CSV table of N, CA, C and O in Angstrom, one decimal:
chain,number,residue,atom,x,y,z
A,1,MET,N,-20.1,150.0,104.8
A,1,MET,CA,-19.0,150.9,104.5
A,1,MET,C,-18.2,150.2,103.4
A,1,MET,O,-18.0,149.0,103.4
A,2,LYS,N,-17.7,151.0,102.5
A,2,LYS,CA,-16.8,150.4,101.4
A,2,LYS,C,-15.4,150.8,101.7
A,2,LYS,O,-15.1,152.0,101.9
A,3,PHE,N,-14.5,149.8,101.7
A,3,PHE,CA,-13.1,150.0,101.9
A,3,PHE,C,-12.3,149.7,100.6
A,3,PHE,O,-12.5,148.7,100.0
A,4,ALA,N,-11.3,150.5,100.3
A,4,ALA,CA,-10.3,150.2,99.3
A,4,ALA,C,-9.0,150.0,100.1
A,4,ALA,O,-8.7,150.7,101.0
A,5,LEU,N,-8.2,149.0,99.6
A,5,LEU,CA,-7.0,148.7,100.3
A,5,LEU,C,-5.8,148.9,99.4
A,5,LEU,O,-5.9,148.6,98.2
A,6,LEU,N,-4.7,149.4,99.9
A,6,LEU,CA,-3.5,149.6,99.2
A,6,LEU,C,-2.4,148.7,99.9
A,6,LEU,O,-2.1,149.0,101.1
A,7,VAL,N,-1.9,147.7,99.2
A,7,VAL,CA,-0.9,146.8,99.8
A,7,VAL,C,0.4,147.1,99.2
A,7,VAL,O,0.6,147.0,98.0
A,8,LEU,N,1.4,147.6,100.1
A,8,LEU,CA,2.7,148.0,99.6
A,8,LEU,C,3.8,146.9,100.0
A,8,LEU,O,4.9,147.0,99.5
A,9,GLY,N,3.4,146.0,100.9
A,9,GLY,CA,4.4,145.1,101.5
A,9,GLY,C,4.3,143.7,100.8
A,9,GLY,O,3.3,143.3,100.3
A,10,SER,N,5.5,143.1,100.7
A,10,SER,CA,5.6,141.8,100.0
A,10,SER,C,4.9,140.7,101.0
A,10,SER,O,4.8,141.0,102.2
A,11,PRO,N,4.6,139.6,100.4
A,11,PRO,CA,4.0,138.6,101.2
A,11,PRO,C,4.9,138.0,102.3
A,11,PRO,O,4.4,137.5,103.4
A,12,LEU,N,6.2,138.0,102.2
A,12,LEU,CA,7.1,137.5,103.1
A,12,LEU,C,7.9,138.5,103.9
A,12,LEU,O,8.4,138.2,105.0
A,13,GLY,N,8.1,139.7,103.3
A,13,GLY,CA,9.1,140.6,103.8
A,13,GLY,C,8.5,141.5,104.9
A,13,GLY,O,9.2,142.2,105.6
A,14,SER,N,7.2,141.6,105.0
A,14,SER,CA,6.6,142.4,106.0
A,14,SER,C,5.2,141.8,106.4
A,14,SER,O,4.7,141.0,105.7
A,15,GLY,N,4.7,142.3,107.5
A,15,GLY,CA,3.4,141.8,107.9
A,15,GLY,C,2.2,142.6,107.2
A,15,GLY,O,1.1,142.3,107.4
A,16,GLY,N,2.6,143.6,106.4
A,16,GLY,CA,1.6,144.4,105.7
A,16,GLY,C,0.6,143.7,104.9
A,16,GLY,O,-0.7,143.9,105.0
A,17,ALA,N,1.0,142.7,104.1
A,17,ALA,CA,0.1,142.0,103.2
A,17,ALA,C,-0.8,141.1,104.0
A,17,ALA,O,-2.0,141.0,103.8
A,18,ASP,N,-0.3,140.5,105.1
A,18,ASP,CA,-1.1,139.6,105.9
A,18,ASP,C,-2.1,140.5,106.7
A,18,ASP,O,-3.3,140.1,106.8
A,19,SER,N,-1.7,141.6,107.2
A,19,SER,CA,-2.6,142.5,107.9
A,19,SER,C,-3.7,143.0,106.9
A,19,SER,O,-4.9,143.1,107.3
A,20,ALA,N,-3.4,143.3,105.7
A,20,ALA,CA,-4.4,143.7,104.7
A,20,ALA,C,-5.4,142.6,104.5
A,20,ALA,O,-6.6,142.9,104.4
A,21,TRP,N,-4.9,141.4,104.3
A,21,TRP,CA,-5.9,140.3,104.1
A,21,TRP,C,-6.8,140.1,105.3
A,21,TRP,O,-8.0,139.9,105.2
A,22,ARG,N,-6.2,140.1,106.5
A,22,ARG,CA,-7.0,139.9,107.7
A,22,ARG,C,-8.0,141.0,107.9
A,22,ARG,O,-9.2,140.7,108.2
A,23,PHE,N,-7.6,142.2,107.6
A,23,PHE,CA,-8.6,143.3,107.6
A,23,PHE,C,-9.7,143.1,106.6
A,23,PHE,O,-10.9,143.3,107.0
A,24,ALA,N,-9.4,142.8,105.4
A,24,ALA,CA,-10.4,142.6,104.3
A,24,ALA,C,-11.3,141.5,104.7
A,24,ALA,O,-12.6,141.6,104.6
A,25,ASP,N,-10.8,140.4,105.2
A,25,ASP,CA,-11.6,139.2,105.7
A,25,ASP,C,-12.6,139.6,106.8
A,25,ASP,O,-13.8,139.4,106.7
A,26,ALA,N,-12.1,140.3,107.8
A,26,ALA,CA,-12.9,140.8,108.9
A,26,ALA,C,-14.0,141.8,108.5
A,26,ALA,O,-15.1,141.7,108.9
A,27,ALA,N,-13.6,142.7,107.6
A,27,ALA,CA,-14.6,143.7,107.1
A,27,ALA,C,-15.7,143.0,106.3
A,27,ALA,O,-16.9,143.3,106.5
A,28,LEU,N,-15.3,142.1,105.5
A,28,LEU,CA,-16.3,141.4,104.7
A,28,LEU,C,-17.2,140.5,105.5
A,28,LEU,O,-18.4,140.5,105.3
A,29,GLN,N,-16.6,139.9,106.6
A,29,GLN,CA,-17.4,139.1,107.5
A,29,GLN,C,-18.4,139.9,108.2
A,29,GLN,O,-19.5,139.5,108.6
A,30,ALA,N,-18.1,141.2,108.5
A,30,ALA,CA,-18.9,142.1,109.2
A,30,ALA,C,-20.0,142.8,108.3
A,30,ALA,O,-20.7,143.7,108.8
A,31,GLY,N,-20.0,142.5,107.0
A,31,GLY,CA,-21.0,143.0,106.1
A,31,GLY,C,-20.5,144.2,105.3
A,31,GLY,O,-21.3,144.8,104.6
A,32,HIS,N,-19.3,144.6,105.4
A,32,HIS,CA,-18.8,145.7,104.7
A,32,HIS,C,-18.4,145.2,103.3
A,32,HIS,O,-18.4,144.0,103.0
A,33,LYS,N,-18.0,146.1,102.4
A,33,LYS,CA,-17.5,145.8,101.1
A,33,LYS,C,-16.1,146.2,100.9
A,33,LYS,O,-15.6,147.2,101.4
A,34,VAL,N,-15.4,145.4,100.1
A,34,VAL,CA,-14.0,145.7,99.7
A,34,VAL,C,-13.9,145.5,98.2
A,34,VAL,O,-13.6,144.4,97.7
A,35,PRO,N,-14.3,146.5,97.4
A,35,PRO,CA,-14.4,146.3,96.0
A,35,PRO,C,-13.1,146.2,95.3
A,35,PRO,O,-13.0,145.6,94.2
A,36,ARG,N,-12.0,146.8,95.9
A,36,ARG,CA,-10.7,146.8,95.2
A,36,ARG,C,-9.6,146.8,96.1
A,36,ARG,O,-9.6,147.5,97.1
A,37,VAL,N,-8.6,145.9,95.8
A,37,VAL,CA,-7.3,145.9,96.5
A,37,VAL,C,-6.3,146.2,95.5
A,37,VAL,O,-6.2,145.6,94.4
A,38,PHE,N,-5.5,147.3,95.8
A,38,PHE,CA,-4.4,147.7,94.8
A,38,PHE,C,-3.1,147.3,95.4
A,38,PHE,O,-2.8,147.7,96.5
A,39,PHE,N,-2.3,146.6,94.7
A,39,PHE,CA,-1.0,146.2,95.1
A,39,PHE,C,0.1,147.0,94.3
A,39,PHE,O,0.1,147.1,93.1
A,40,MET,N,1.0,147.6,95.1
A,40,MET,CA,2.0,148.5,94.5
A,40,MET,C,3.4,148.2,95.2
A,40,MET,O,3.4,147.7,96.3
A,41,HIS,N,4.4,148.6,94.6
A,41,HIS,CA,5.8,148.4,95.0
A,41,HIS,C,6.0,146.9,95.3
A,41,HIS,O,5.7,146.1,94.5
A,42,GLU,N,6.5,146.6,96.5
A,42,GLU,CA,6.8,145.2,96.9
A,42,GLU,C,5.5,144.4,97.0
A,42,GLU,O,5.5,143.1,96.9
A,43,GLY,N,4.4,145.0,97.1
A,43,GLY,CA,3.1,144.4,97.2
A,43,GLY,C,2.7,143.5,96.0
A,43,GLY,O,1.9,142.6,96.1
A,44,VAL,N,3.3,143.8,94.8
A,44,VAL,CA,3.0,143.1,93.6
A,44,VAL,C,3.4,141.6,93.7
A,44,VAL,O,2.9,140.7,93.0
A,45,TYR,N,4.4,141.3,94.6
A,45,TYR,CA,4.8,139.9,94.8
A,45,TYR,C,3.7,139.0,95.3
A,45,TYR,O,3.8,137.8,95.2
A,46,ASN,N,2.7,139.6,95.9
A,46,ASN,CA,1.5,138.8,96.3
A,46,ASN,C,0.8,138.2,95.2
A,46,ASN,O,0.1,137.2,95.4
A,47,ALA,N,1.0,138.6,94.0
A,47,ALA,CA,0.4,138.1,92.8
A,47,ALA,C,1.2,137.1,92.0
A,47,ALA,O,0.7,136.6,91.0
A,48,ASN,N,2.3,136.7,92.5
A,48,ASN,CA,3.2,135.8,91.8
A,48,ASN,C,2.7,134.4,91.9
A,48,ASN,O,2.8,133.8,93.0
A,49,GLN,N,2.2,133.8,90.9
A,49,GLN,CA,1.6,132.5,90.9
A,49,GLN,C,2.7,131.4,91.0
A,49,GLN,O,2.4,130.2,91.3
A,50,LEU,N,4.0,131.7,90.9
A,50,LEU,CA,5.1,130.7,91.0
A,50,LEU,C,5.6,130.6,92.4
A,50,LEU,O,6.4,129.7,92.7
A,51,ALA,N,5.1,131.4,93.3
A,51,ALA,CA,5.5,131.3,94.7
A,51,ALA,C,5.1,129.9,95.3
A,51,ALA,O,3.9,129.5,95.0
A,52,ALA,N,5.9,129.3,96.0
A,52,ALA,CA,5.6,127.9,96.5
A,52,ALA,C,5.9,127.9,98.0
A,52,ALA,O,7.0,127.6,98.4
A,53,PRO,N,4.9,128.2,98.8
A,53,PRO,CA,5.1,128.2,100.3
A,53,PRO,C,5.4,126.8,100.8
A,53,PRO,O,4.9,125.8,100.2
A,54,ALA,N,6.1,126.7,101.9
A,54,ALA,CA,6.3,125.5,102.5
A,54,ALA,C,5.0,124.9,103.0
A,54,ALA,O,4.0,125.6,103.2
A,55,GLN,N,5.0,123.6,103.2
A,55,GLN,CA,3.7,122.9,103.6
A,55,GLN,C,3.1,123.4,104.9
A,55,GLN,O,1.9,123.3,105.0
A,56,ASP,N,4.0,123.9,105.8
A,56,ASP,CA,3.5,124.3,107.0
A,56,ASP,C,3.2,125.8,107.1
A,56,ASP,O,2.9,126.4,108.1
A,57,GLU,N,3.3,126.5,105.9
A,57,GLU,CA,3.0,127.9,105.8
A,57,GLU,C,1.7,128.2,105.1
A,57,GLU,O,1.2,127.4,104.4
A,58,THR,N,1.1,129.3,105.4
A,58,THR,CA,-0.1,129.8,104.8
A,58,THR,C,0.1,130.1,103.3
A,58,THR,O,1.1,130.7,102.9
A,59,ASP,N,-0.8,129.6,102.5
A,59,ASP,CA,-0.7,129.9,101.0
A,59,ASP,C,-1.4,131.3,100.8
A,59,ASP,O,-2.6,131.4,100.7
A,60,ARG,N,-0.6,132.3,100.9
A,60,ARG,CA,-1.1,133.7,100.8
A,60,ARG,C,-1.7,134.0,99.5
A,60,ARG,O,-2.8,134.7,99.4
A,61,LEU,N,-1.2,133.5,98.4
A,61,LEU,CA,-1.8,133.7,97.1
A,61,LEU,C,-3.2,133.1,97.0
A,61,LEU,O,-4.2,133.7,96.6
A,62,GLN,N,-3.4,131.9,97.6
A,62,GLN,CA,-4.7,131.2,97.6
A,62,GLN,C,-5.7,132.0,98.4
A,62,GLN,O,-6.8,132.1,98.0
A,63,ARG,N,-5.2,132.6,99.5
A,63,ARG,CA,-6.2,133.4,100.3
A,63,ARG,C,-6.7,134.6,99.5
A,63,ARG,O,-7.9,134.9,99.5
A,64,TRP,N,-5.8,135.3,98.8
A,64,TRP,CA,-6.2,136.5,98.0
A,64,TRP,C,-7.2,136.0,96.9
A,64,TRP,O,-8.2,136.7,96.6
A,65,GLN,N,-6.8,134.9,96.2
A,65,GLN,CA,-7.7,134.4,95.1
A,65,GLN,C,-9.1,134.1,95.7
A,65,GLN,O,-10.1,134.4,95.0
A,66,GLN,N,-9.2,133.4,96.8
A,66,GLN,CA,-10.4,133.0,97.4
A,66,GLN,C,-11.2,134.3,97.8
A,66,GLN,O,-12.5,134.3,97.5
A,67,LEU,N,-10.6,135.3,98.3
A,67,LEU,CA,-11.3,136.5,98.7
A,67,LEU,C,-11.9,137.2,97.5
A,67,LEU,O,-13.0,137.6,97.5
A,68,SER,N,-11.1,137.2,96.4
A,68,SER,CA,-11.6,137.8,95.2
A,68,SER,C,-12.8,137.1,94.6
A,68,SER,O,-13.8,137.7,94.2
A,69,ARG,N,-12.6,135.8,94.6
A,69,ARG,CA,-13.7,134.9,94.0
A,69,ARG,C,-15.0,135.0,94.8
A,69,ARG,O,-16.1,135.2,94.2
A,70,GLU,N,-14.9,134.9,96.1
A,70,GLU,CA,-16.1,134.8,96.9
A,70,GLU,C,-16.8,136.2,97.2
A,70,GLU,O,-17.9,136.2,97.5
A,71,HIS,N,-16.0,137.3,97.0
A,71,HIS,CA,-16.6,138.6,97.4
A,71,HIS,C,-16.5,139.6,96.3
A,71,HIS,O,-16.7,140.8,96.5
A,72,ASP,N,-16.2,139.1,95.1
A,72,ASP,CA,-16.2,140.0,93.9
A,72,ASP,C,-15.3,141.2,94.1
A,72,ASP,O,-15.7,142.4,93.9
A,73,CYS,N,-14.1,140.9,94.6
A,73,CYS,CA,-13.1,142.0,94.9
A,73,CYS,C,-12.1,142.0,93.9
A,73,CYS,O,-11.5,141.0,93.6
A,74,GLU,N,-11.9,143.1,93.3
A,74,GLU,CA,-10.8,143.3,92.2
A,74,GLU,C,-9.4,143.3,92.9
A,74,GLU,O,-9.2,144.0,93.9
A,75,LEU,N,-8.5,142.5,92.3
A,75,LEU,CA,-7.1,142.5,92.8
A,75,LEU,C,-6.3,143.2,91.7
A,75,LEU,O,-6.1,142.5,90.6
A,76,ILE,N,-5.8,144.4,91.9
A,76,ILE,CA,-5.1,145.1,90.8
A,76,ILE,C,-3.7,145.3,91.2
A,76,ILE,O,-3.4,145.7,92.4
A,77,VAL,N,-2.8,145.0,90.3
A,77,VAL,CA,-1.3,145.2,90.6
A,77,VAL,C,-0.9,146.4,89.7
A,77,VAL,O,-1.3,146.5,88.5
A,78,CYS,N,-0.1,147.2,90.3
A,78,CYS,CA,0.4,148.4,89.6
A,78,CYS,C,1.3,148.0,88.4
A,78,CYS,O,2.2,147.2,88.5
A,79,ALA,N,1.0,148.6,87.3
A,79,ALA,CA,1.7,148.2,86.0
A,79,ALA,C,3.2,148.5,86.1
A,79,ALA,O,4.0,147.7,85.8
A,80,ALA,N,3.5,149.7,86.6
A,80,ALA,CA,4.9,150.0,86.7
A,80,ALA,C,5.7,149.1,87.7
A,80,ALA,O,6.8,148.7,87.4
A,81,SER,N,5.0,148.8,88.8
A,81,SER,CA,5.7,148.0,89.8
A,81,SER,C,5.9,146.6,89.3
A,81,SER,O,6.9,145.9,89.6
A,82,THR,N,4.9,146.0,88.6
A,82,THR,CA,5.0,144.7,88.1
A,82,THR,C,6.2,144.5,87.1
A,82,THR,O,6.9,143.5,87.1
A,83,ILE,N,6.3,145.4,86.2
A,83,ILE,CA,7.4,145.4,85.2
A,83,ILE,C,8.7,145.4,85.9
A,83,ILE,O,9.6,144.6,85.6
A,84,ARG,N,8.9,146.3,86.8
A,84,ARG,CA,10.2,146.4,87.5
A,84,ARG,C,10.5,145.2,88.3
A,84,ARG,O,11.7,144.9,88.5
A,85,ARG,N,9.5,144.5,88.8
A,85,ARG,CA,9.8,143.3,89.6
A,85,ARG,C,9.5,142.0,88.9
A,85,ARG,O,9.6,140.9,89.6
A,86,GLY,N,9.2,142.0,87.7
A,86,GLY,CA,9.1,140.7,86.9
A,86,GLY,C,7.9,139.9,87.2
A,86,GLY,O,7.9,138.7,87.1
A,87,VAL,N,6.8,140.6,87.6
A,87,VAL,CA,5.5,139.9,87.8
A,87,VAL,C,4.7,140.2,86.7
A,87,VAL,O,4.1,141.3,86.6
A,88,LEU,N,4.6,139.4,85.7
A,88,LEU,CA,4.0,139.7,84.4
A,88,LEU,C,2.9,138.8,83.9
A,88,LEU,O,3.0,137.6,84.2
A,89,ASP,N,1.9,139.4,83.3
A,89,ASP,CA,0.9,138.5,82.7
A,89,ASP,C,1.4,138.2,81.3
A,89,ASP,O,2.5,138.6,80.9
A,90,ALA,N,0.6,137.4,80.5
A,90,ALA,CA,1.1,136.9,79.2
A,90,ALA,C,1.3,138.0,78.3
A,90,ALA,O,2.3,138.0,77.5
A,91,ASP,N,0.4,139.0,78.2
A,91,ASP,CA,0.6,140.1,77.3
A,91,ASP,C,1.9,140.9,77.6
A,91,ASP,O,2.7,141.2,76.7
A,92,GLU,N,2.1,141.2,78.9
A,92,GLU,CA,3.2,142.0,79.2
A,92,GLU,C,4.5,141.2,79.1
A,92,GLU,O,5.6,141.8,78.7
A,93,SER,N,4.5,139.9,79.3
A,93,SER,CA,5.6,139.1,79.1
A,93,SER,C,6.1,139.1,77.7
A,93,SER,O,7.3,139.2,77.4
A,94,LYS,N,5.1,139.0,76.8
A,94,LYS,CA,5.4,139.1,75.4
A,94,LYS,C,6.0,140.5,75.0
A,94,LYS,O,6.9,140.6,74.2
A,95,ARG,N,5.3,141.5,75.5
A,95,ARG,CA,5.8,142.9,75.2
A,95,ARG,C,7.2,143.2,75.7
A,95,ARG,O,8.0,143.9,75.0
A,96,GLN,N,7.5,142.6,76.8
A,96,GLN,CA,8.9,142.8,77.4
A,96,GLN,C,9.9,141.7,76.9
A,96,GLN,O,11.0,141.7,77.3
A,97,GLN,N,9.4,140.9,76.0
A,97,GLN,CA,10.2,139.8,75.4
A,97,GLN,C,10.8,138.9,76.4
A,97,GLN,O,12.0,138.5,76.4
A,98,LYS,N,9.9,138.5,77.3
A,98,LYS,CA,10.3,137.5,78.4
A,98,LYS,C,9.7,136.2,78.0
A,98,LYS,O,8.8,136.0,77.3
A,99,SER,N,10.3,135.1,78.6
A,99,SER,CA,9.9,133.8,78.2
A,99,SER,C,8.7,133.2,78.9
A,99,SER,O,8.2,132.2,78.6
A,100,ALA,N,8.3,133.9,80.0
A,100,ALA,CA,7.2,133.3,80.8
A,100,ALA,C,6.4,134.4,81.5
A,100,ALA,O,6.9,135.5,81.6
A,101,ALA,N,5.2,134.0,81.9
A,101,ALA,CA,4.3,134.9,82.6
A,101,ALA,C,4.1,134.3,84.0
A,101,ALA,O,4.1,133.0,84.1
A,102,ASN,N,4.0,135.1,85.0
A,102,ASN,CA,3.8,134.5,86.4
A,102,ASN,C,2.7,135.3,87.2
A,102,ASN,O,2.6,135.0,88.4
A,103,LEU,N,1.9,136.1,86.6
A,103,LEU,CA,0.9,136.8,87.3
A,103,LEU,C,-0.3,135.9,87.5
A,103,LEU,O,-0.8,135.3,86.5
A,104,SER,N,-0.8,135.7,88.7
A,104,SER,CA,-1.9,134.9,89.0
A,104,SER,C,-3.1,135.4,88.2
A,104,SER,O,-3.3,136.6,88.1
A,105,GLU,N,-4.0,134.5,87.8
A,105,GLU,CA,-5.2,134.8,87.0
A,105,GLU,C,-6.2,135.6,87.8
A,105,GLU,O,-7.0,136.3,87.3
A,106,ALA,N,-6.1,135.6,89.1
A,106,ALA,CA,-7.0,136.4,90.0
A,106,ALA,C,-6.7,137.9,90.0
A,106,ALA,O,-7.5,138.7,90.3
A,107,PHE,N,-5.5,138.2,89.5
A,107,PHE,CA,-5.0,139.6,89.6
A,107,PHE,C,-5.0,140.1,88.2
A,107,PHE,O,-4.9,139.4,87.2
A,108,GLU,N,-5.1,141.5,88.1
A,108,GLU,CA,-5.0,142.1,86.8
A,108,GLU,C,-4.1,143.3,86.9
A,108,GLU,O,-4.0,144.0,88.0
A,109,ILE,N,-3.4,143.6,85.8
A,109,ILE,CA,-2.5,144.8,85.8
A,109,ILE,C,-3.3,146.0,85.5
A,109,ILE,O,-4.2,146.0,84.7
A,110,GLY,N,-3.0,147.1,86.3
A,110,GLY,CA,-3.7,148.4,86.1
A,110,GLY,C,-2.9,149.5,86.5
A,110,GLY,O,-1.9,149.4,87.2
A,111,GLY,N,-3.3,150.7,86.1
A,111,GLY,CA,-2.6,151.9,86.4
A,111,GLY,C,-3.1,152.6,87.7
A,111,GLY,O,-4.0,152.2,88.3
A,112,LEU,N,-2.4,153.6,88.0
A,112,LEU,CA,-2.7,154.4,89.2
A,112,LEU,C,-4.1,155.0,89.2
A,112,LEU,O,-4.7,155.3,90.2
A,113,GLY,N,-4.6,155.2,88.0
A,113,GLY,CA,-6.0,155.7,87.8
A,113,GLY,C,-7.0,154.8,88.6
A,113,GLY,O,-8.0,155.3,89.1
A,114,LEU,N,-6.8,153.5,88.6
A,114,LEU,CA,-7.7,152.6,89.3
A,114,LEU,C,-7.6,152.8,90.8
A,114,LEU,O,-8.6,152.6,91.5
A,115,LEU,N,-6.4,153.1,91.3
A,115,LEU,CA,-6.3,153.5,92.7
A,115,LEU,C,-7.0,154.8,93.0
A,115,LEU,O,-7.8,154.9,94.0
A,116,ILE,N,-6.9,155.7,92.2
A,116,ILE,CA,-7.5,157.0,92.4
A,116,ILE,C,-9.0,156.9,92.3
A,116,ILE,O,-9.8,157.4,93.1
A,117,GLU,N,-9.5,156.1,91.4
A,117,GLU,CA,-10.9,155.8,91.2
A,117,GLU,C,-11.5,155.2,92.5
A,117,GLU,O,-12.5,155.5,93.0
A,118,ALA,N,-10.7,154.2,93.1
A,118,ALA,CA,-11.2,153.5,94.3
A,118,ALA,C,-11.2,154.5,95.5
A,118,ALA,O,-12.1,154.4,96.3
A,119,THR,N,-10.3,155.5,95.5
A,119,THR,CA,-10.3,156.5,96.6
A,119,THR,C,-11.6,157.3,96.5
A,119,THR,O,-12.1,157.8,97.6
A,120,SER,N,-12.1,157.6,95.3
A,120,SER,CA,-13.3,158.4,95.2
A,120,SER,C,-14.6,157.6,95.4
A,120,SER,O,-15.6,158.2,95.8
A,121,GLU,N,-14.5,156.3,95.1
A,121,GLU,CA,-15.7,155.5,95.2
A,121,GLU,C,-15.9,154.9,96.6
A,121,GLU,O,-17.0,154.4,96.9
A,122,CYS,N,-14.9,154.8,97.4
A,122,CYS,CA,-15.0,154.1,98.7
A,122,CYS,C,-15.0,155.1,99.8
A,122,CYS,O,-14.6,156.2,99.7
A,123,ASP,N,-15.5,154.7,100.9
A,123,ASP,CA,-15.6,155.5,102.1
A,123,ASP,C,-14.3,155.7,102.8
A,123,ASP,O,-14.0,156.8,103.3
A,124,ARG,N,-13.4,154.7,102.7
A,124,ARG,CA,-12.1,154.7,103.4
A,124,ARG,C,-11.1,154.0,102.5
A,124,ARG,O,-11.4,153.0,101.9
A,125,VAL,N,-9.9,154.5,102.6
A,125,VAL,CA,-8.7,153.8,101.9
A,125,VAL,C,-7.7,153.6,103.0
A,125,VAL,O,-7.3,154.4,103.7
A,126,LEU,N,-7.3,152.3,103.1
A,126,LEU,CA,-6.3,151.9,104.1
A,126,LEU,C,-5.1,151.4,103.4
A,126,LEU,O,-5.2,150.7,102.4
A,127,SER,N,-3.9,151.8,103.9
A,127,SER,CA,-2.6,151.4,103.3
A,127,SER,C,-1.9,150.4,104.3
A,127,SER,O,-1.9,150.6,105.5
A,128,PHE,N,-1.3,149.4,103.7
A,128,PHE,CA,-0.7,148.3,104.5
A,128,PHE,C,0.7,148.1,103.9
A,128,PHE,O,0.9,147.9,102.8
A,129,GLY,N,1.7,148.1,104.8
A,129,GLY,CA,3.1,147.9,104.4
A,129,GLY,C,3.8,149.2,104.2
A,129,GLY,O,3.2,150.3,104.5
A,130,CYS,N,5.1,149.1,103.8
A,130,CYS,CA,5.8,150.3,103.6
A,130,CYS,C,6.5,150.3,102.3
A,130,CYS,O,6.5,149.4,101.5
């Protein structure tokens, strides 16, 4: 079965992002596919490469990066949500006249069309967070 995931919760503000990662990991271990995870609203904070978790905390960014790398899973952040929340890649940082970029290289900025495409290509779409 193919699952698309929609992550709406921030990595620290809700359990939604952690639940999404745990679901993706379990589904992949069971032989299912997770071709795309779409991060929207507060969920885009999961892609912030400048986040520095305490030593005794889980590195949530590293988990998403590893999942993407090992399972060929696209990590897409909503373009509108990233701009509003200051999670920018180099191109968008330049376009917005900002001095730095902080989007992790494992993630890419995309529009809602990619979410819609995932809903049509996957068997199920699950939403995490609020």
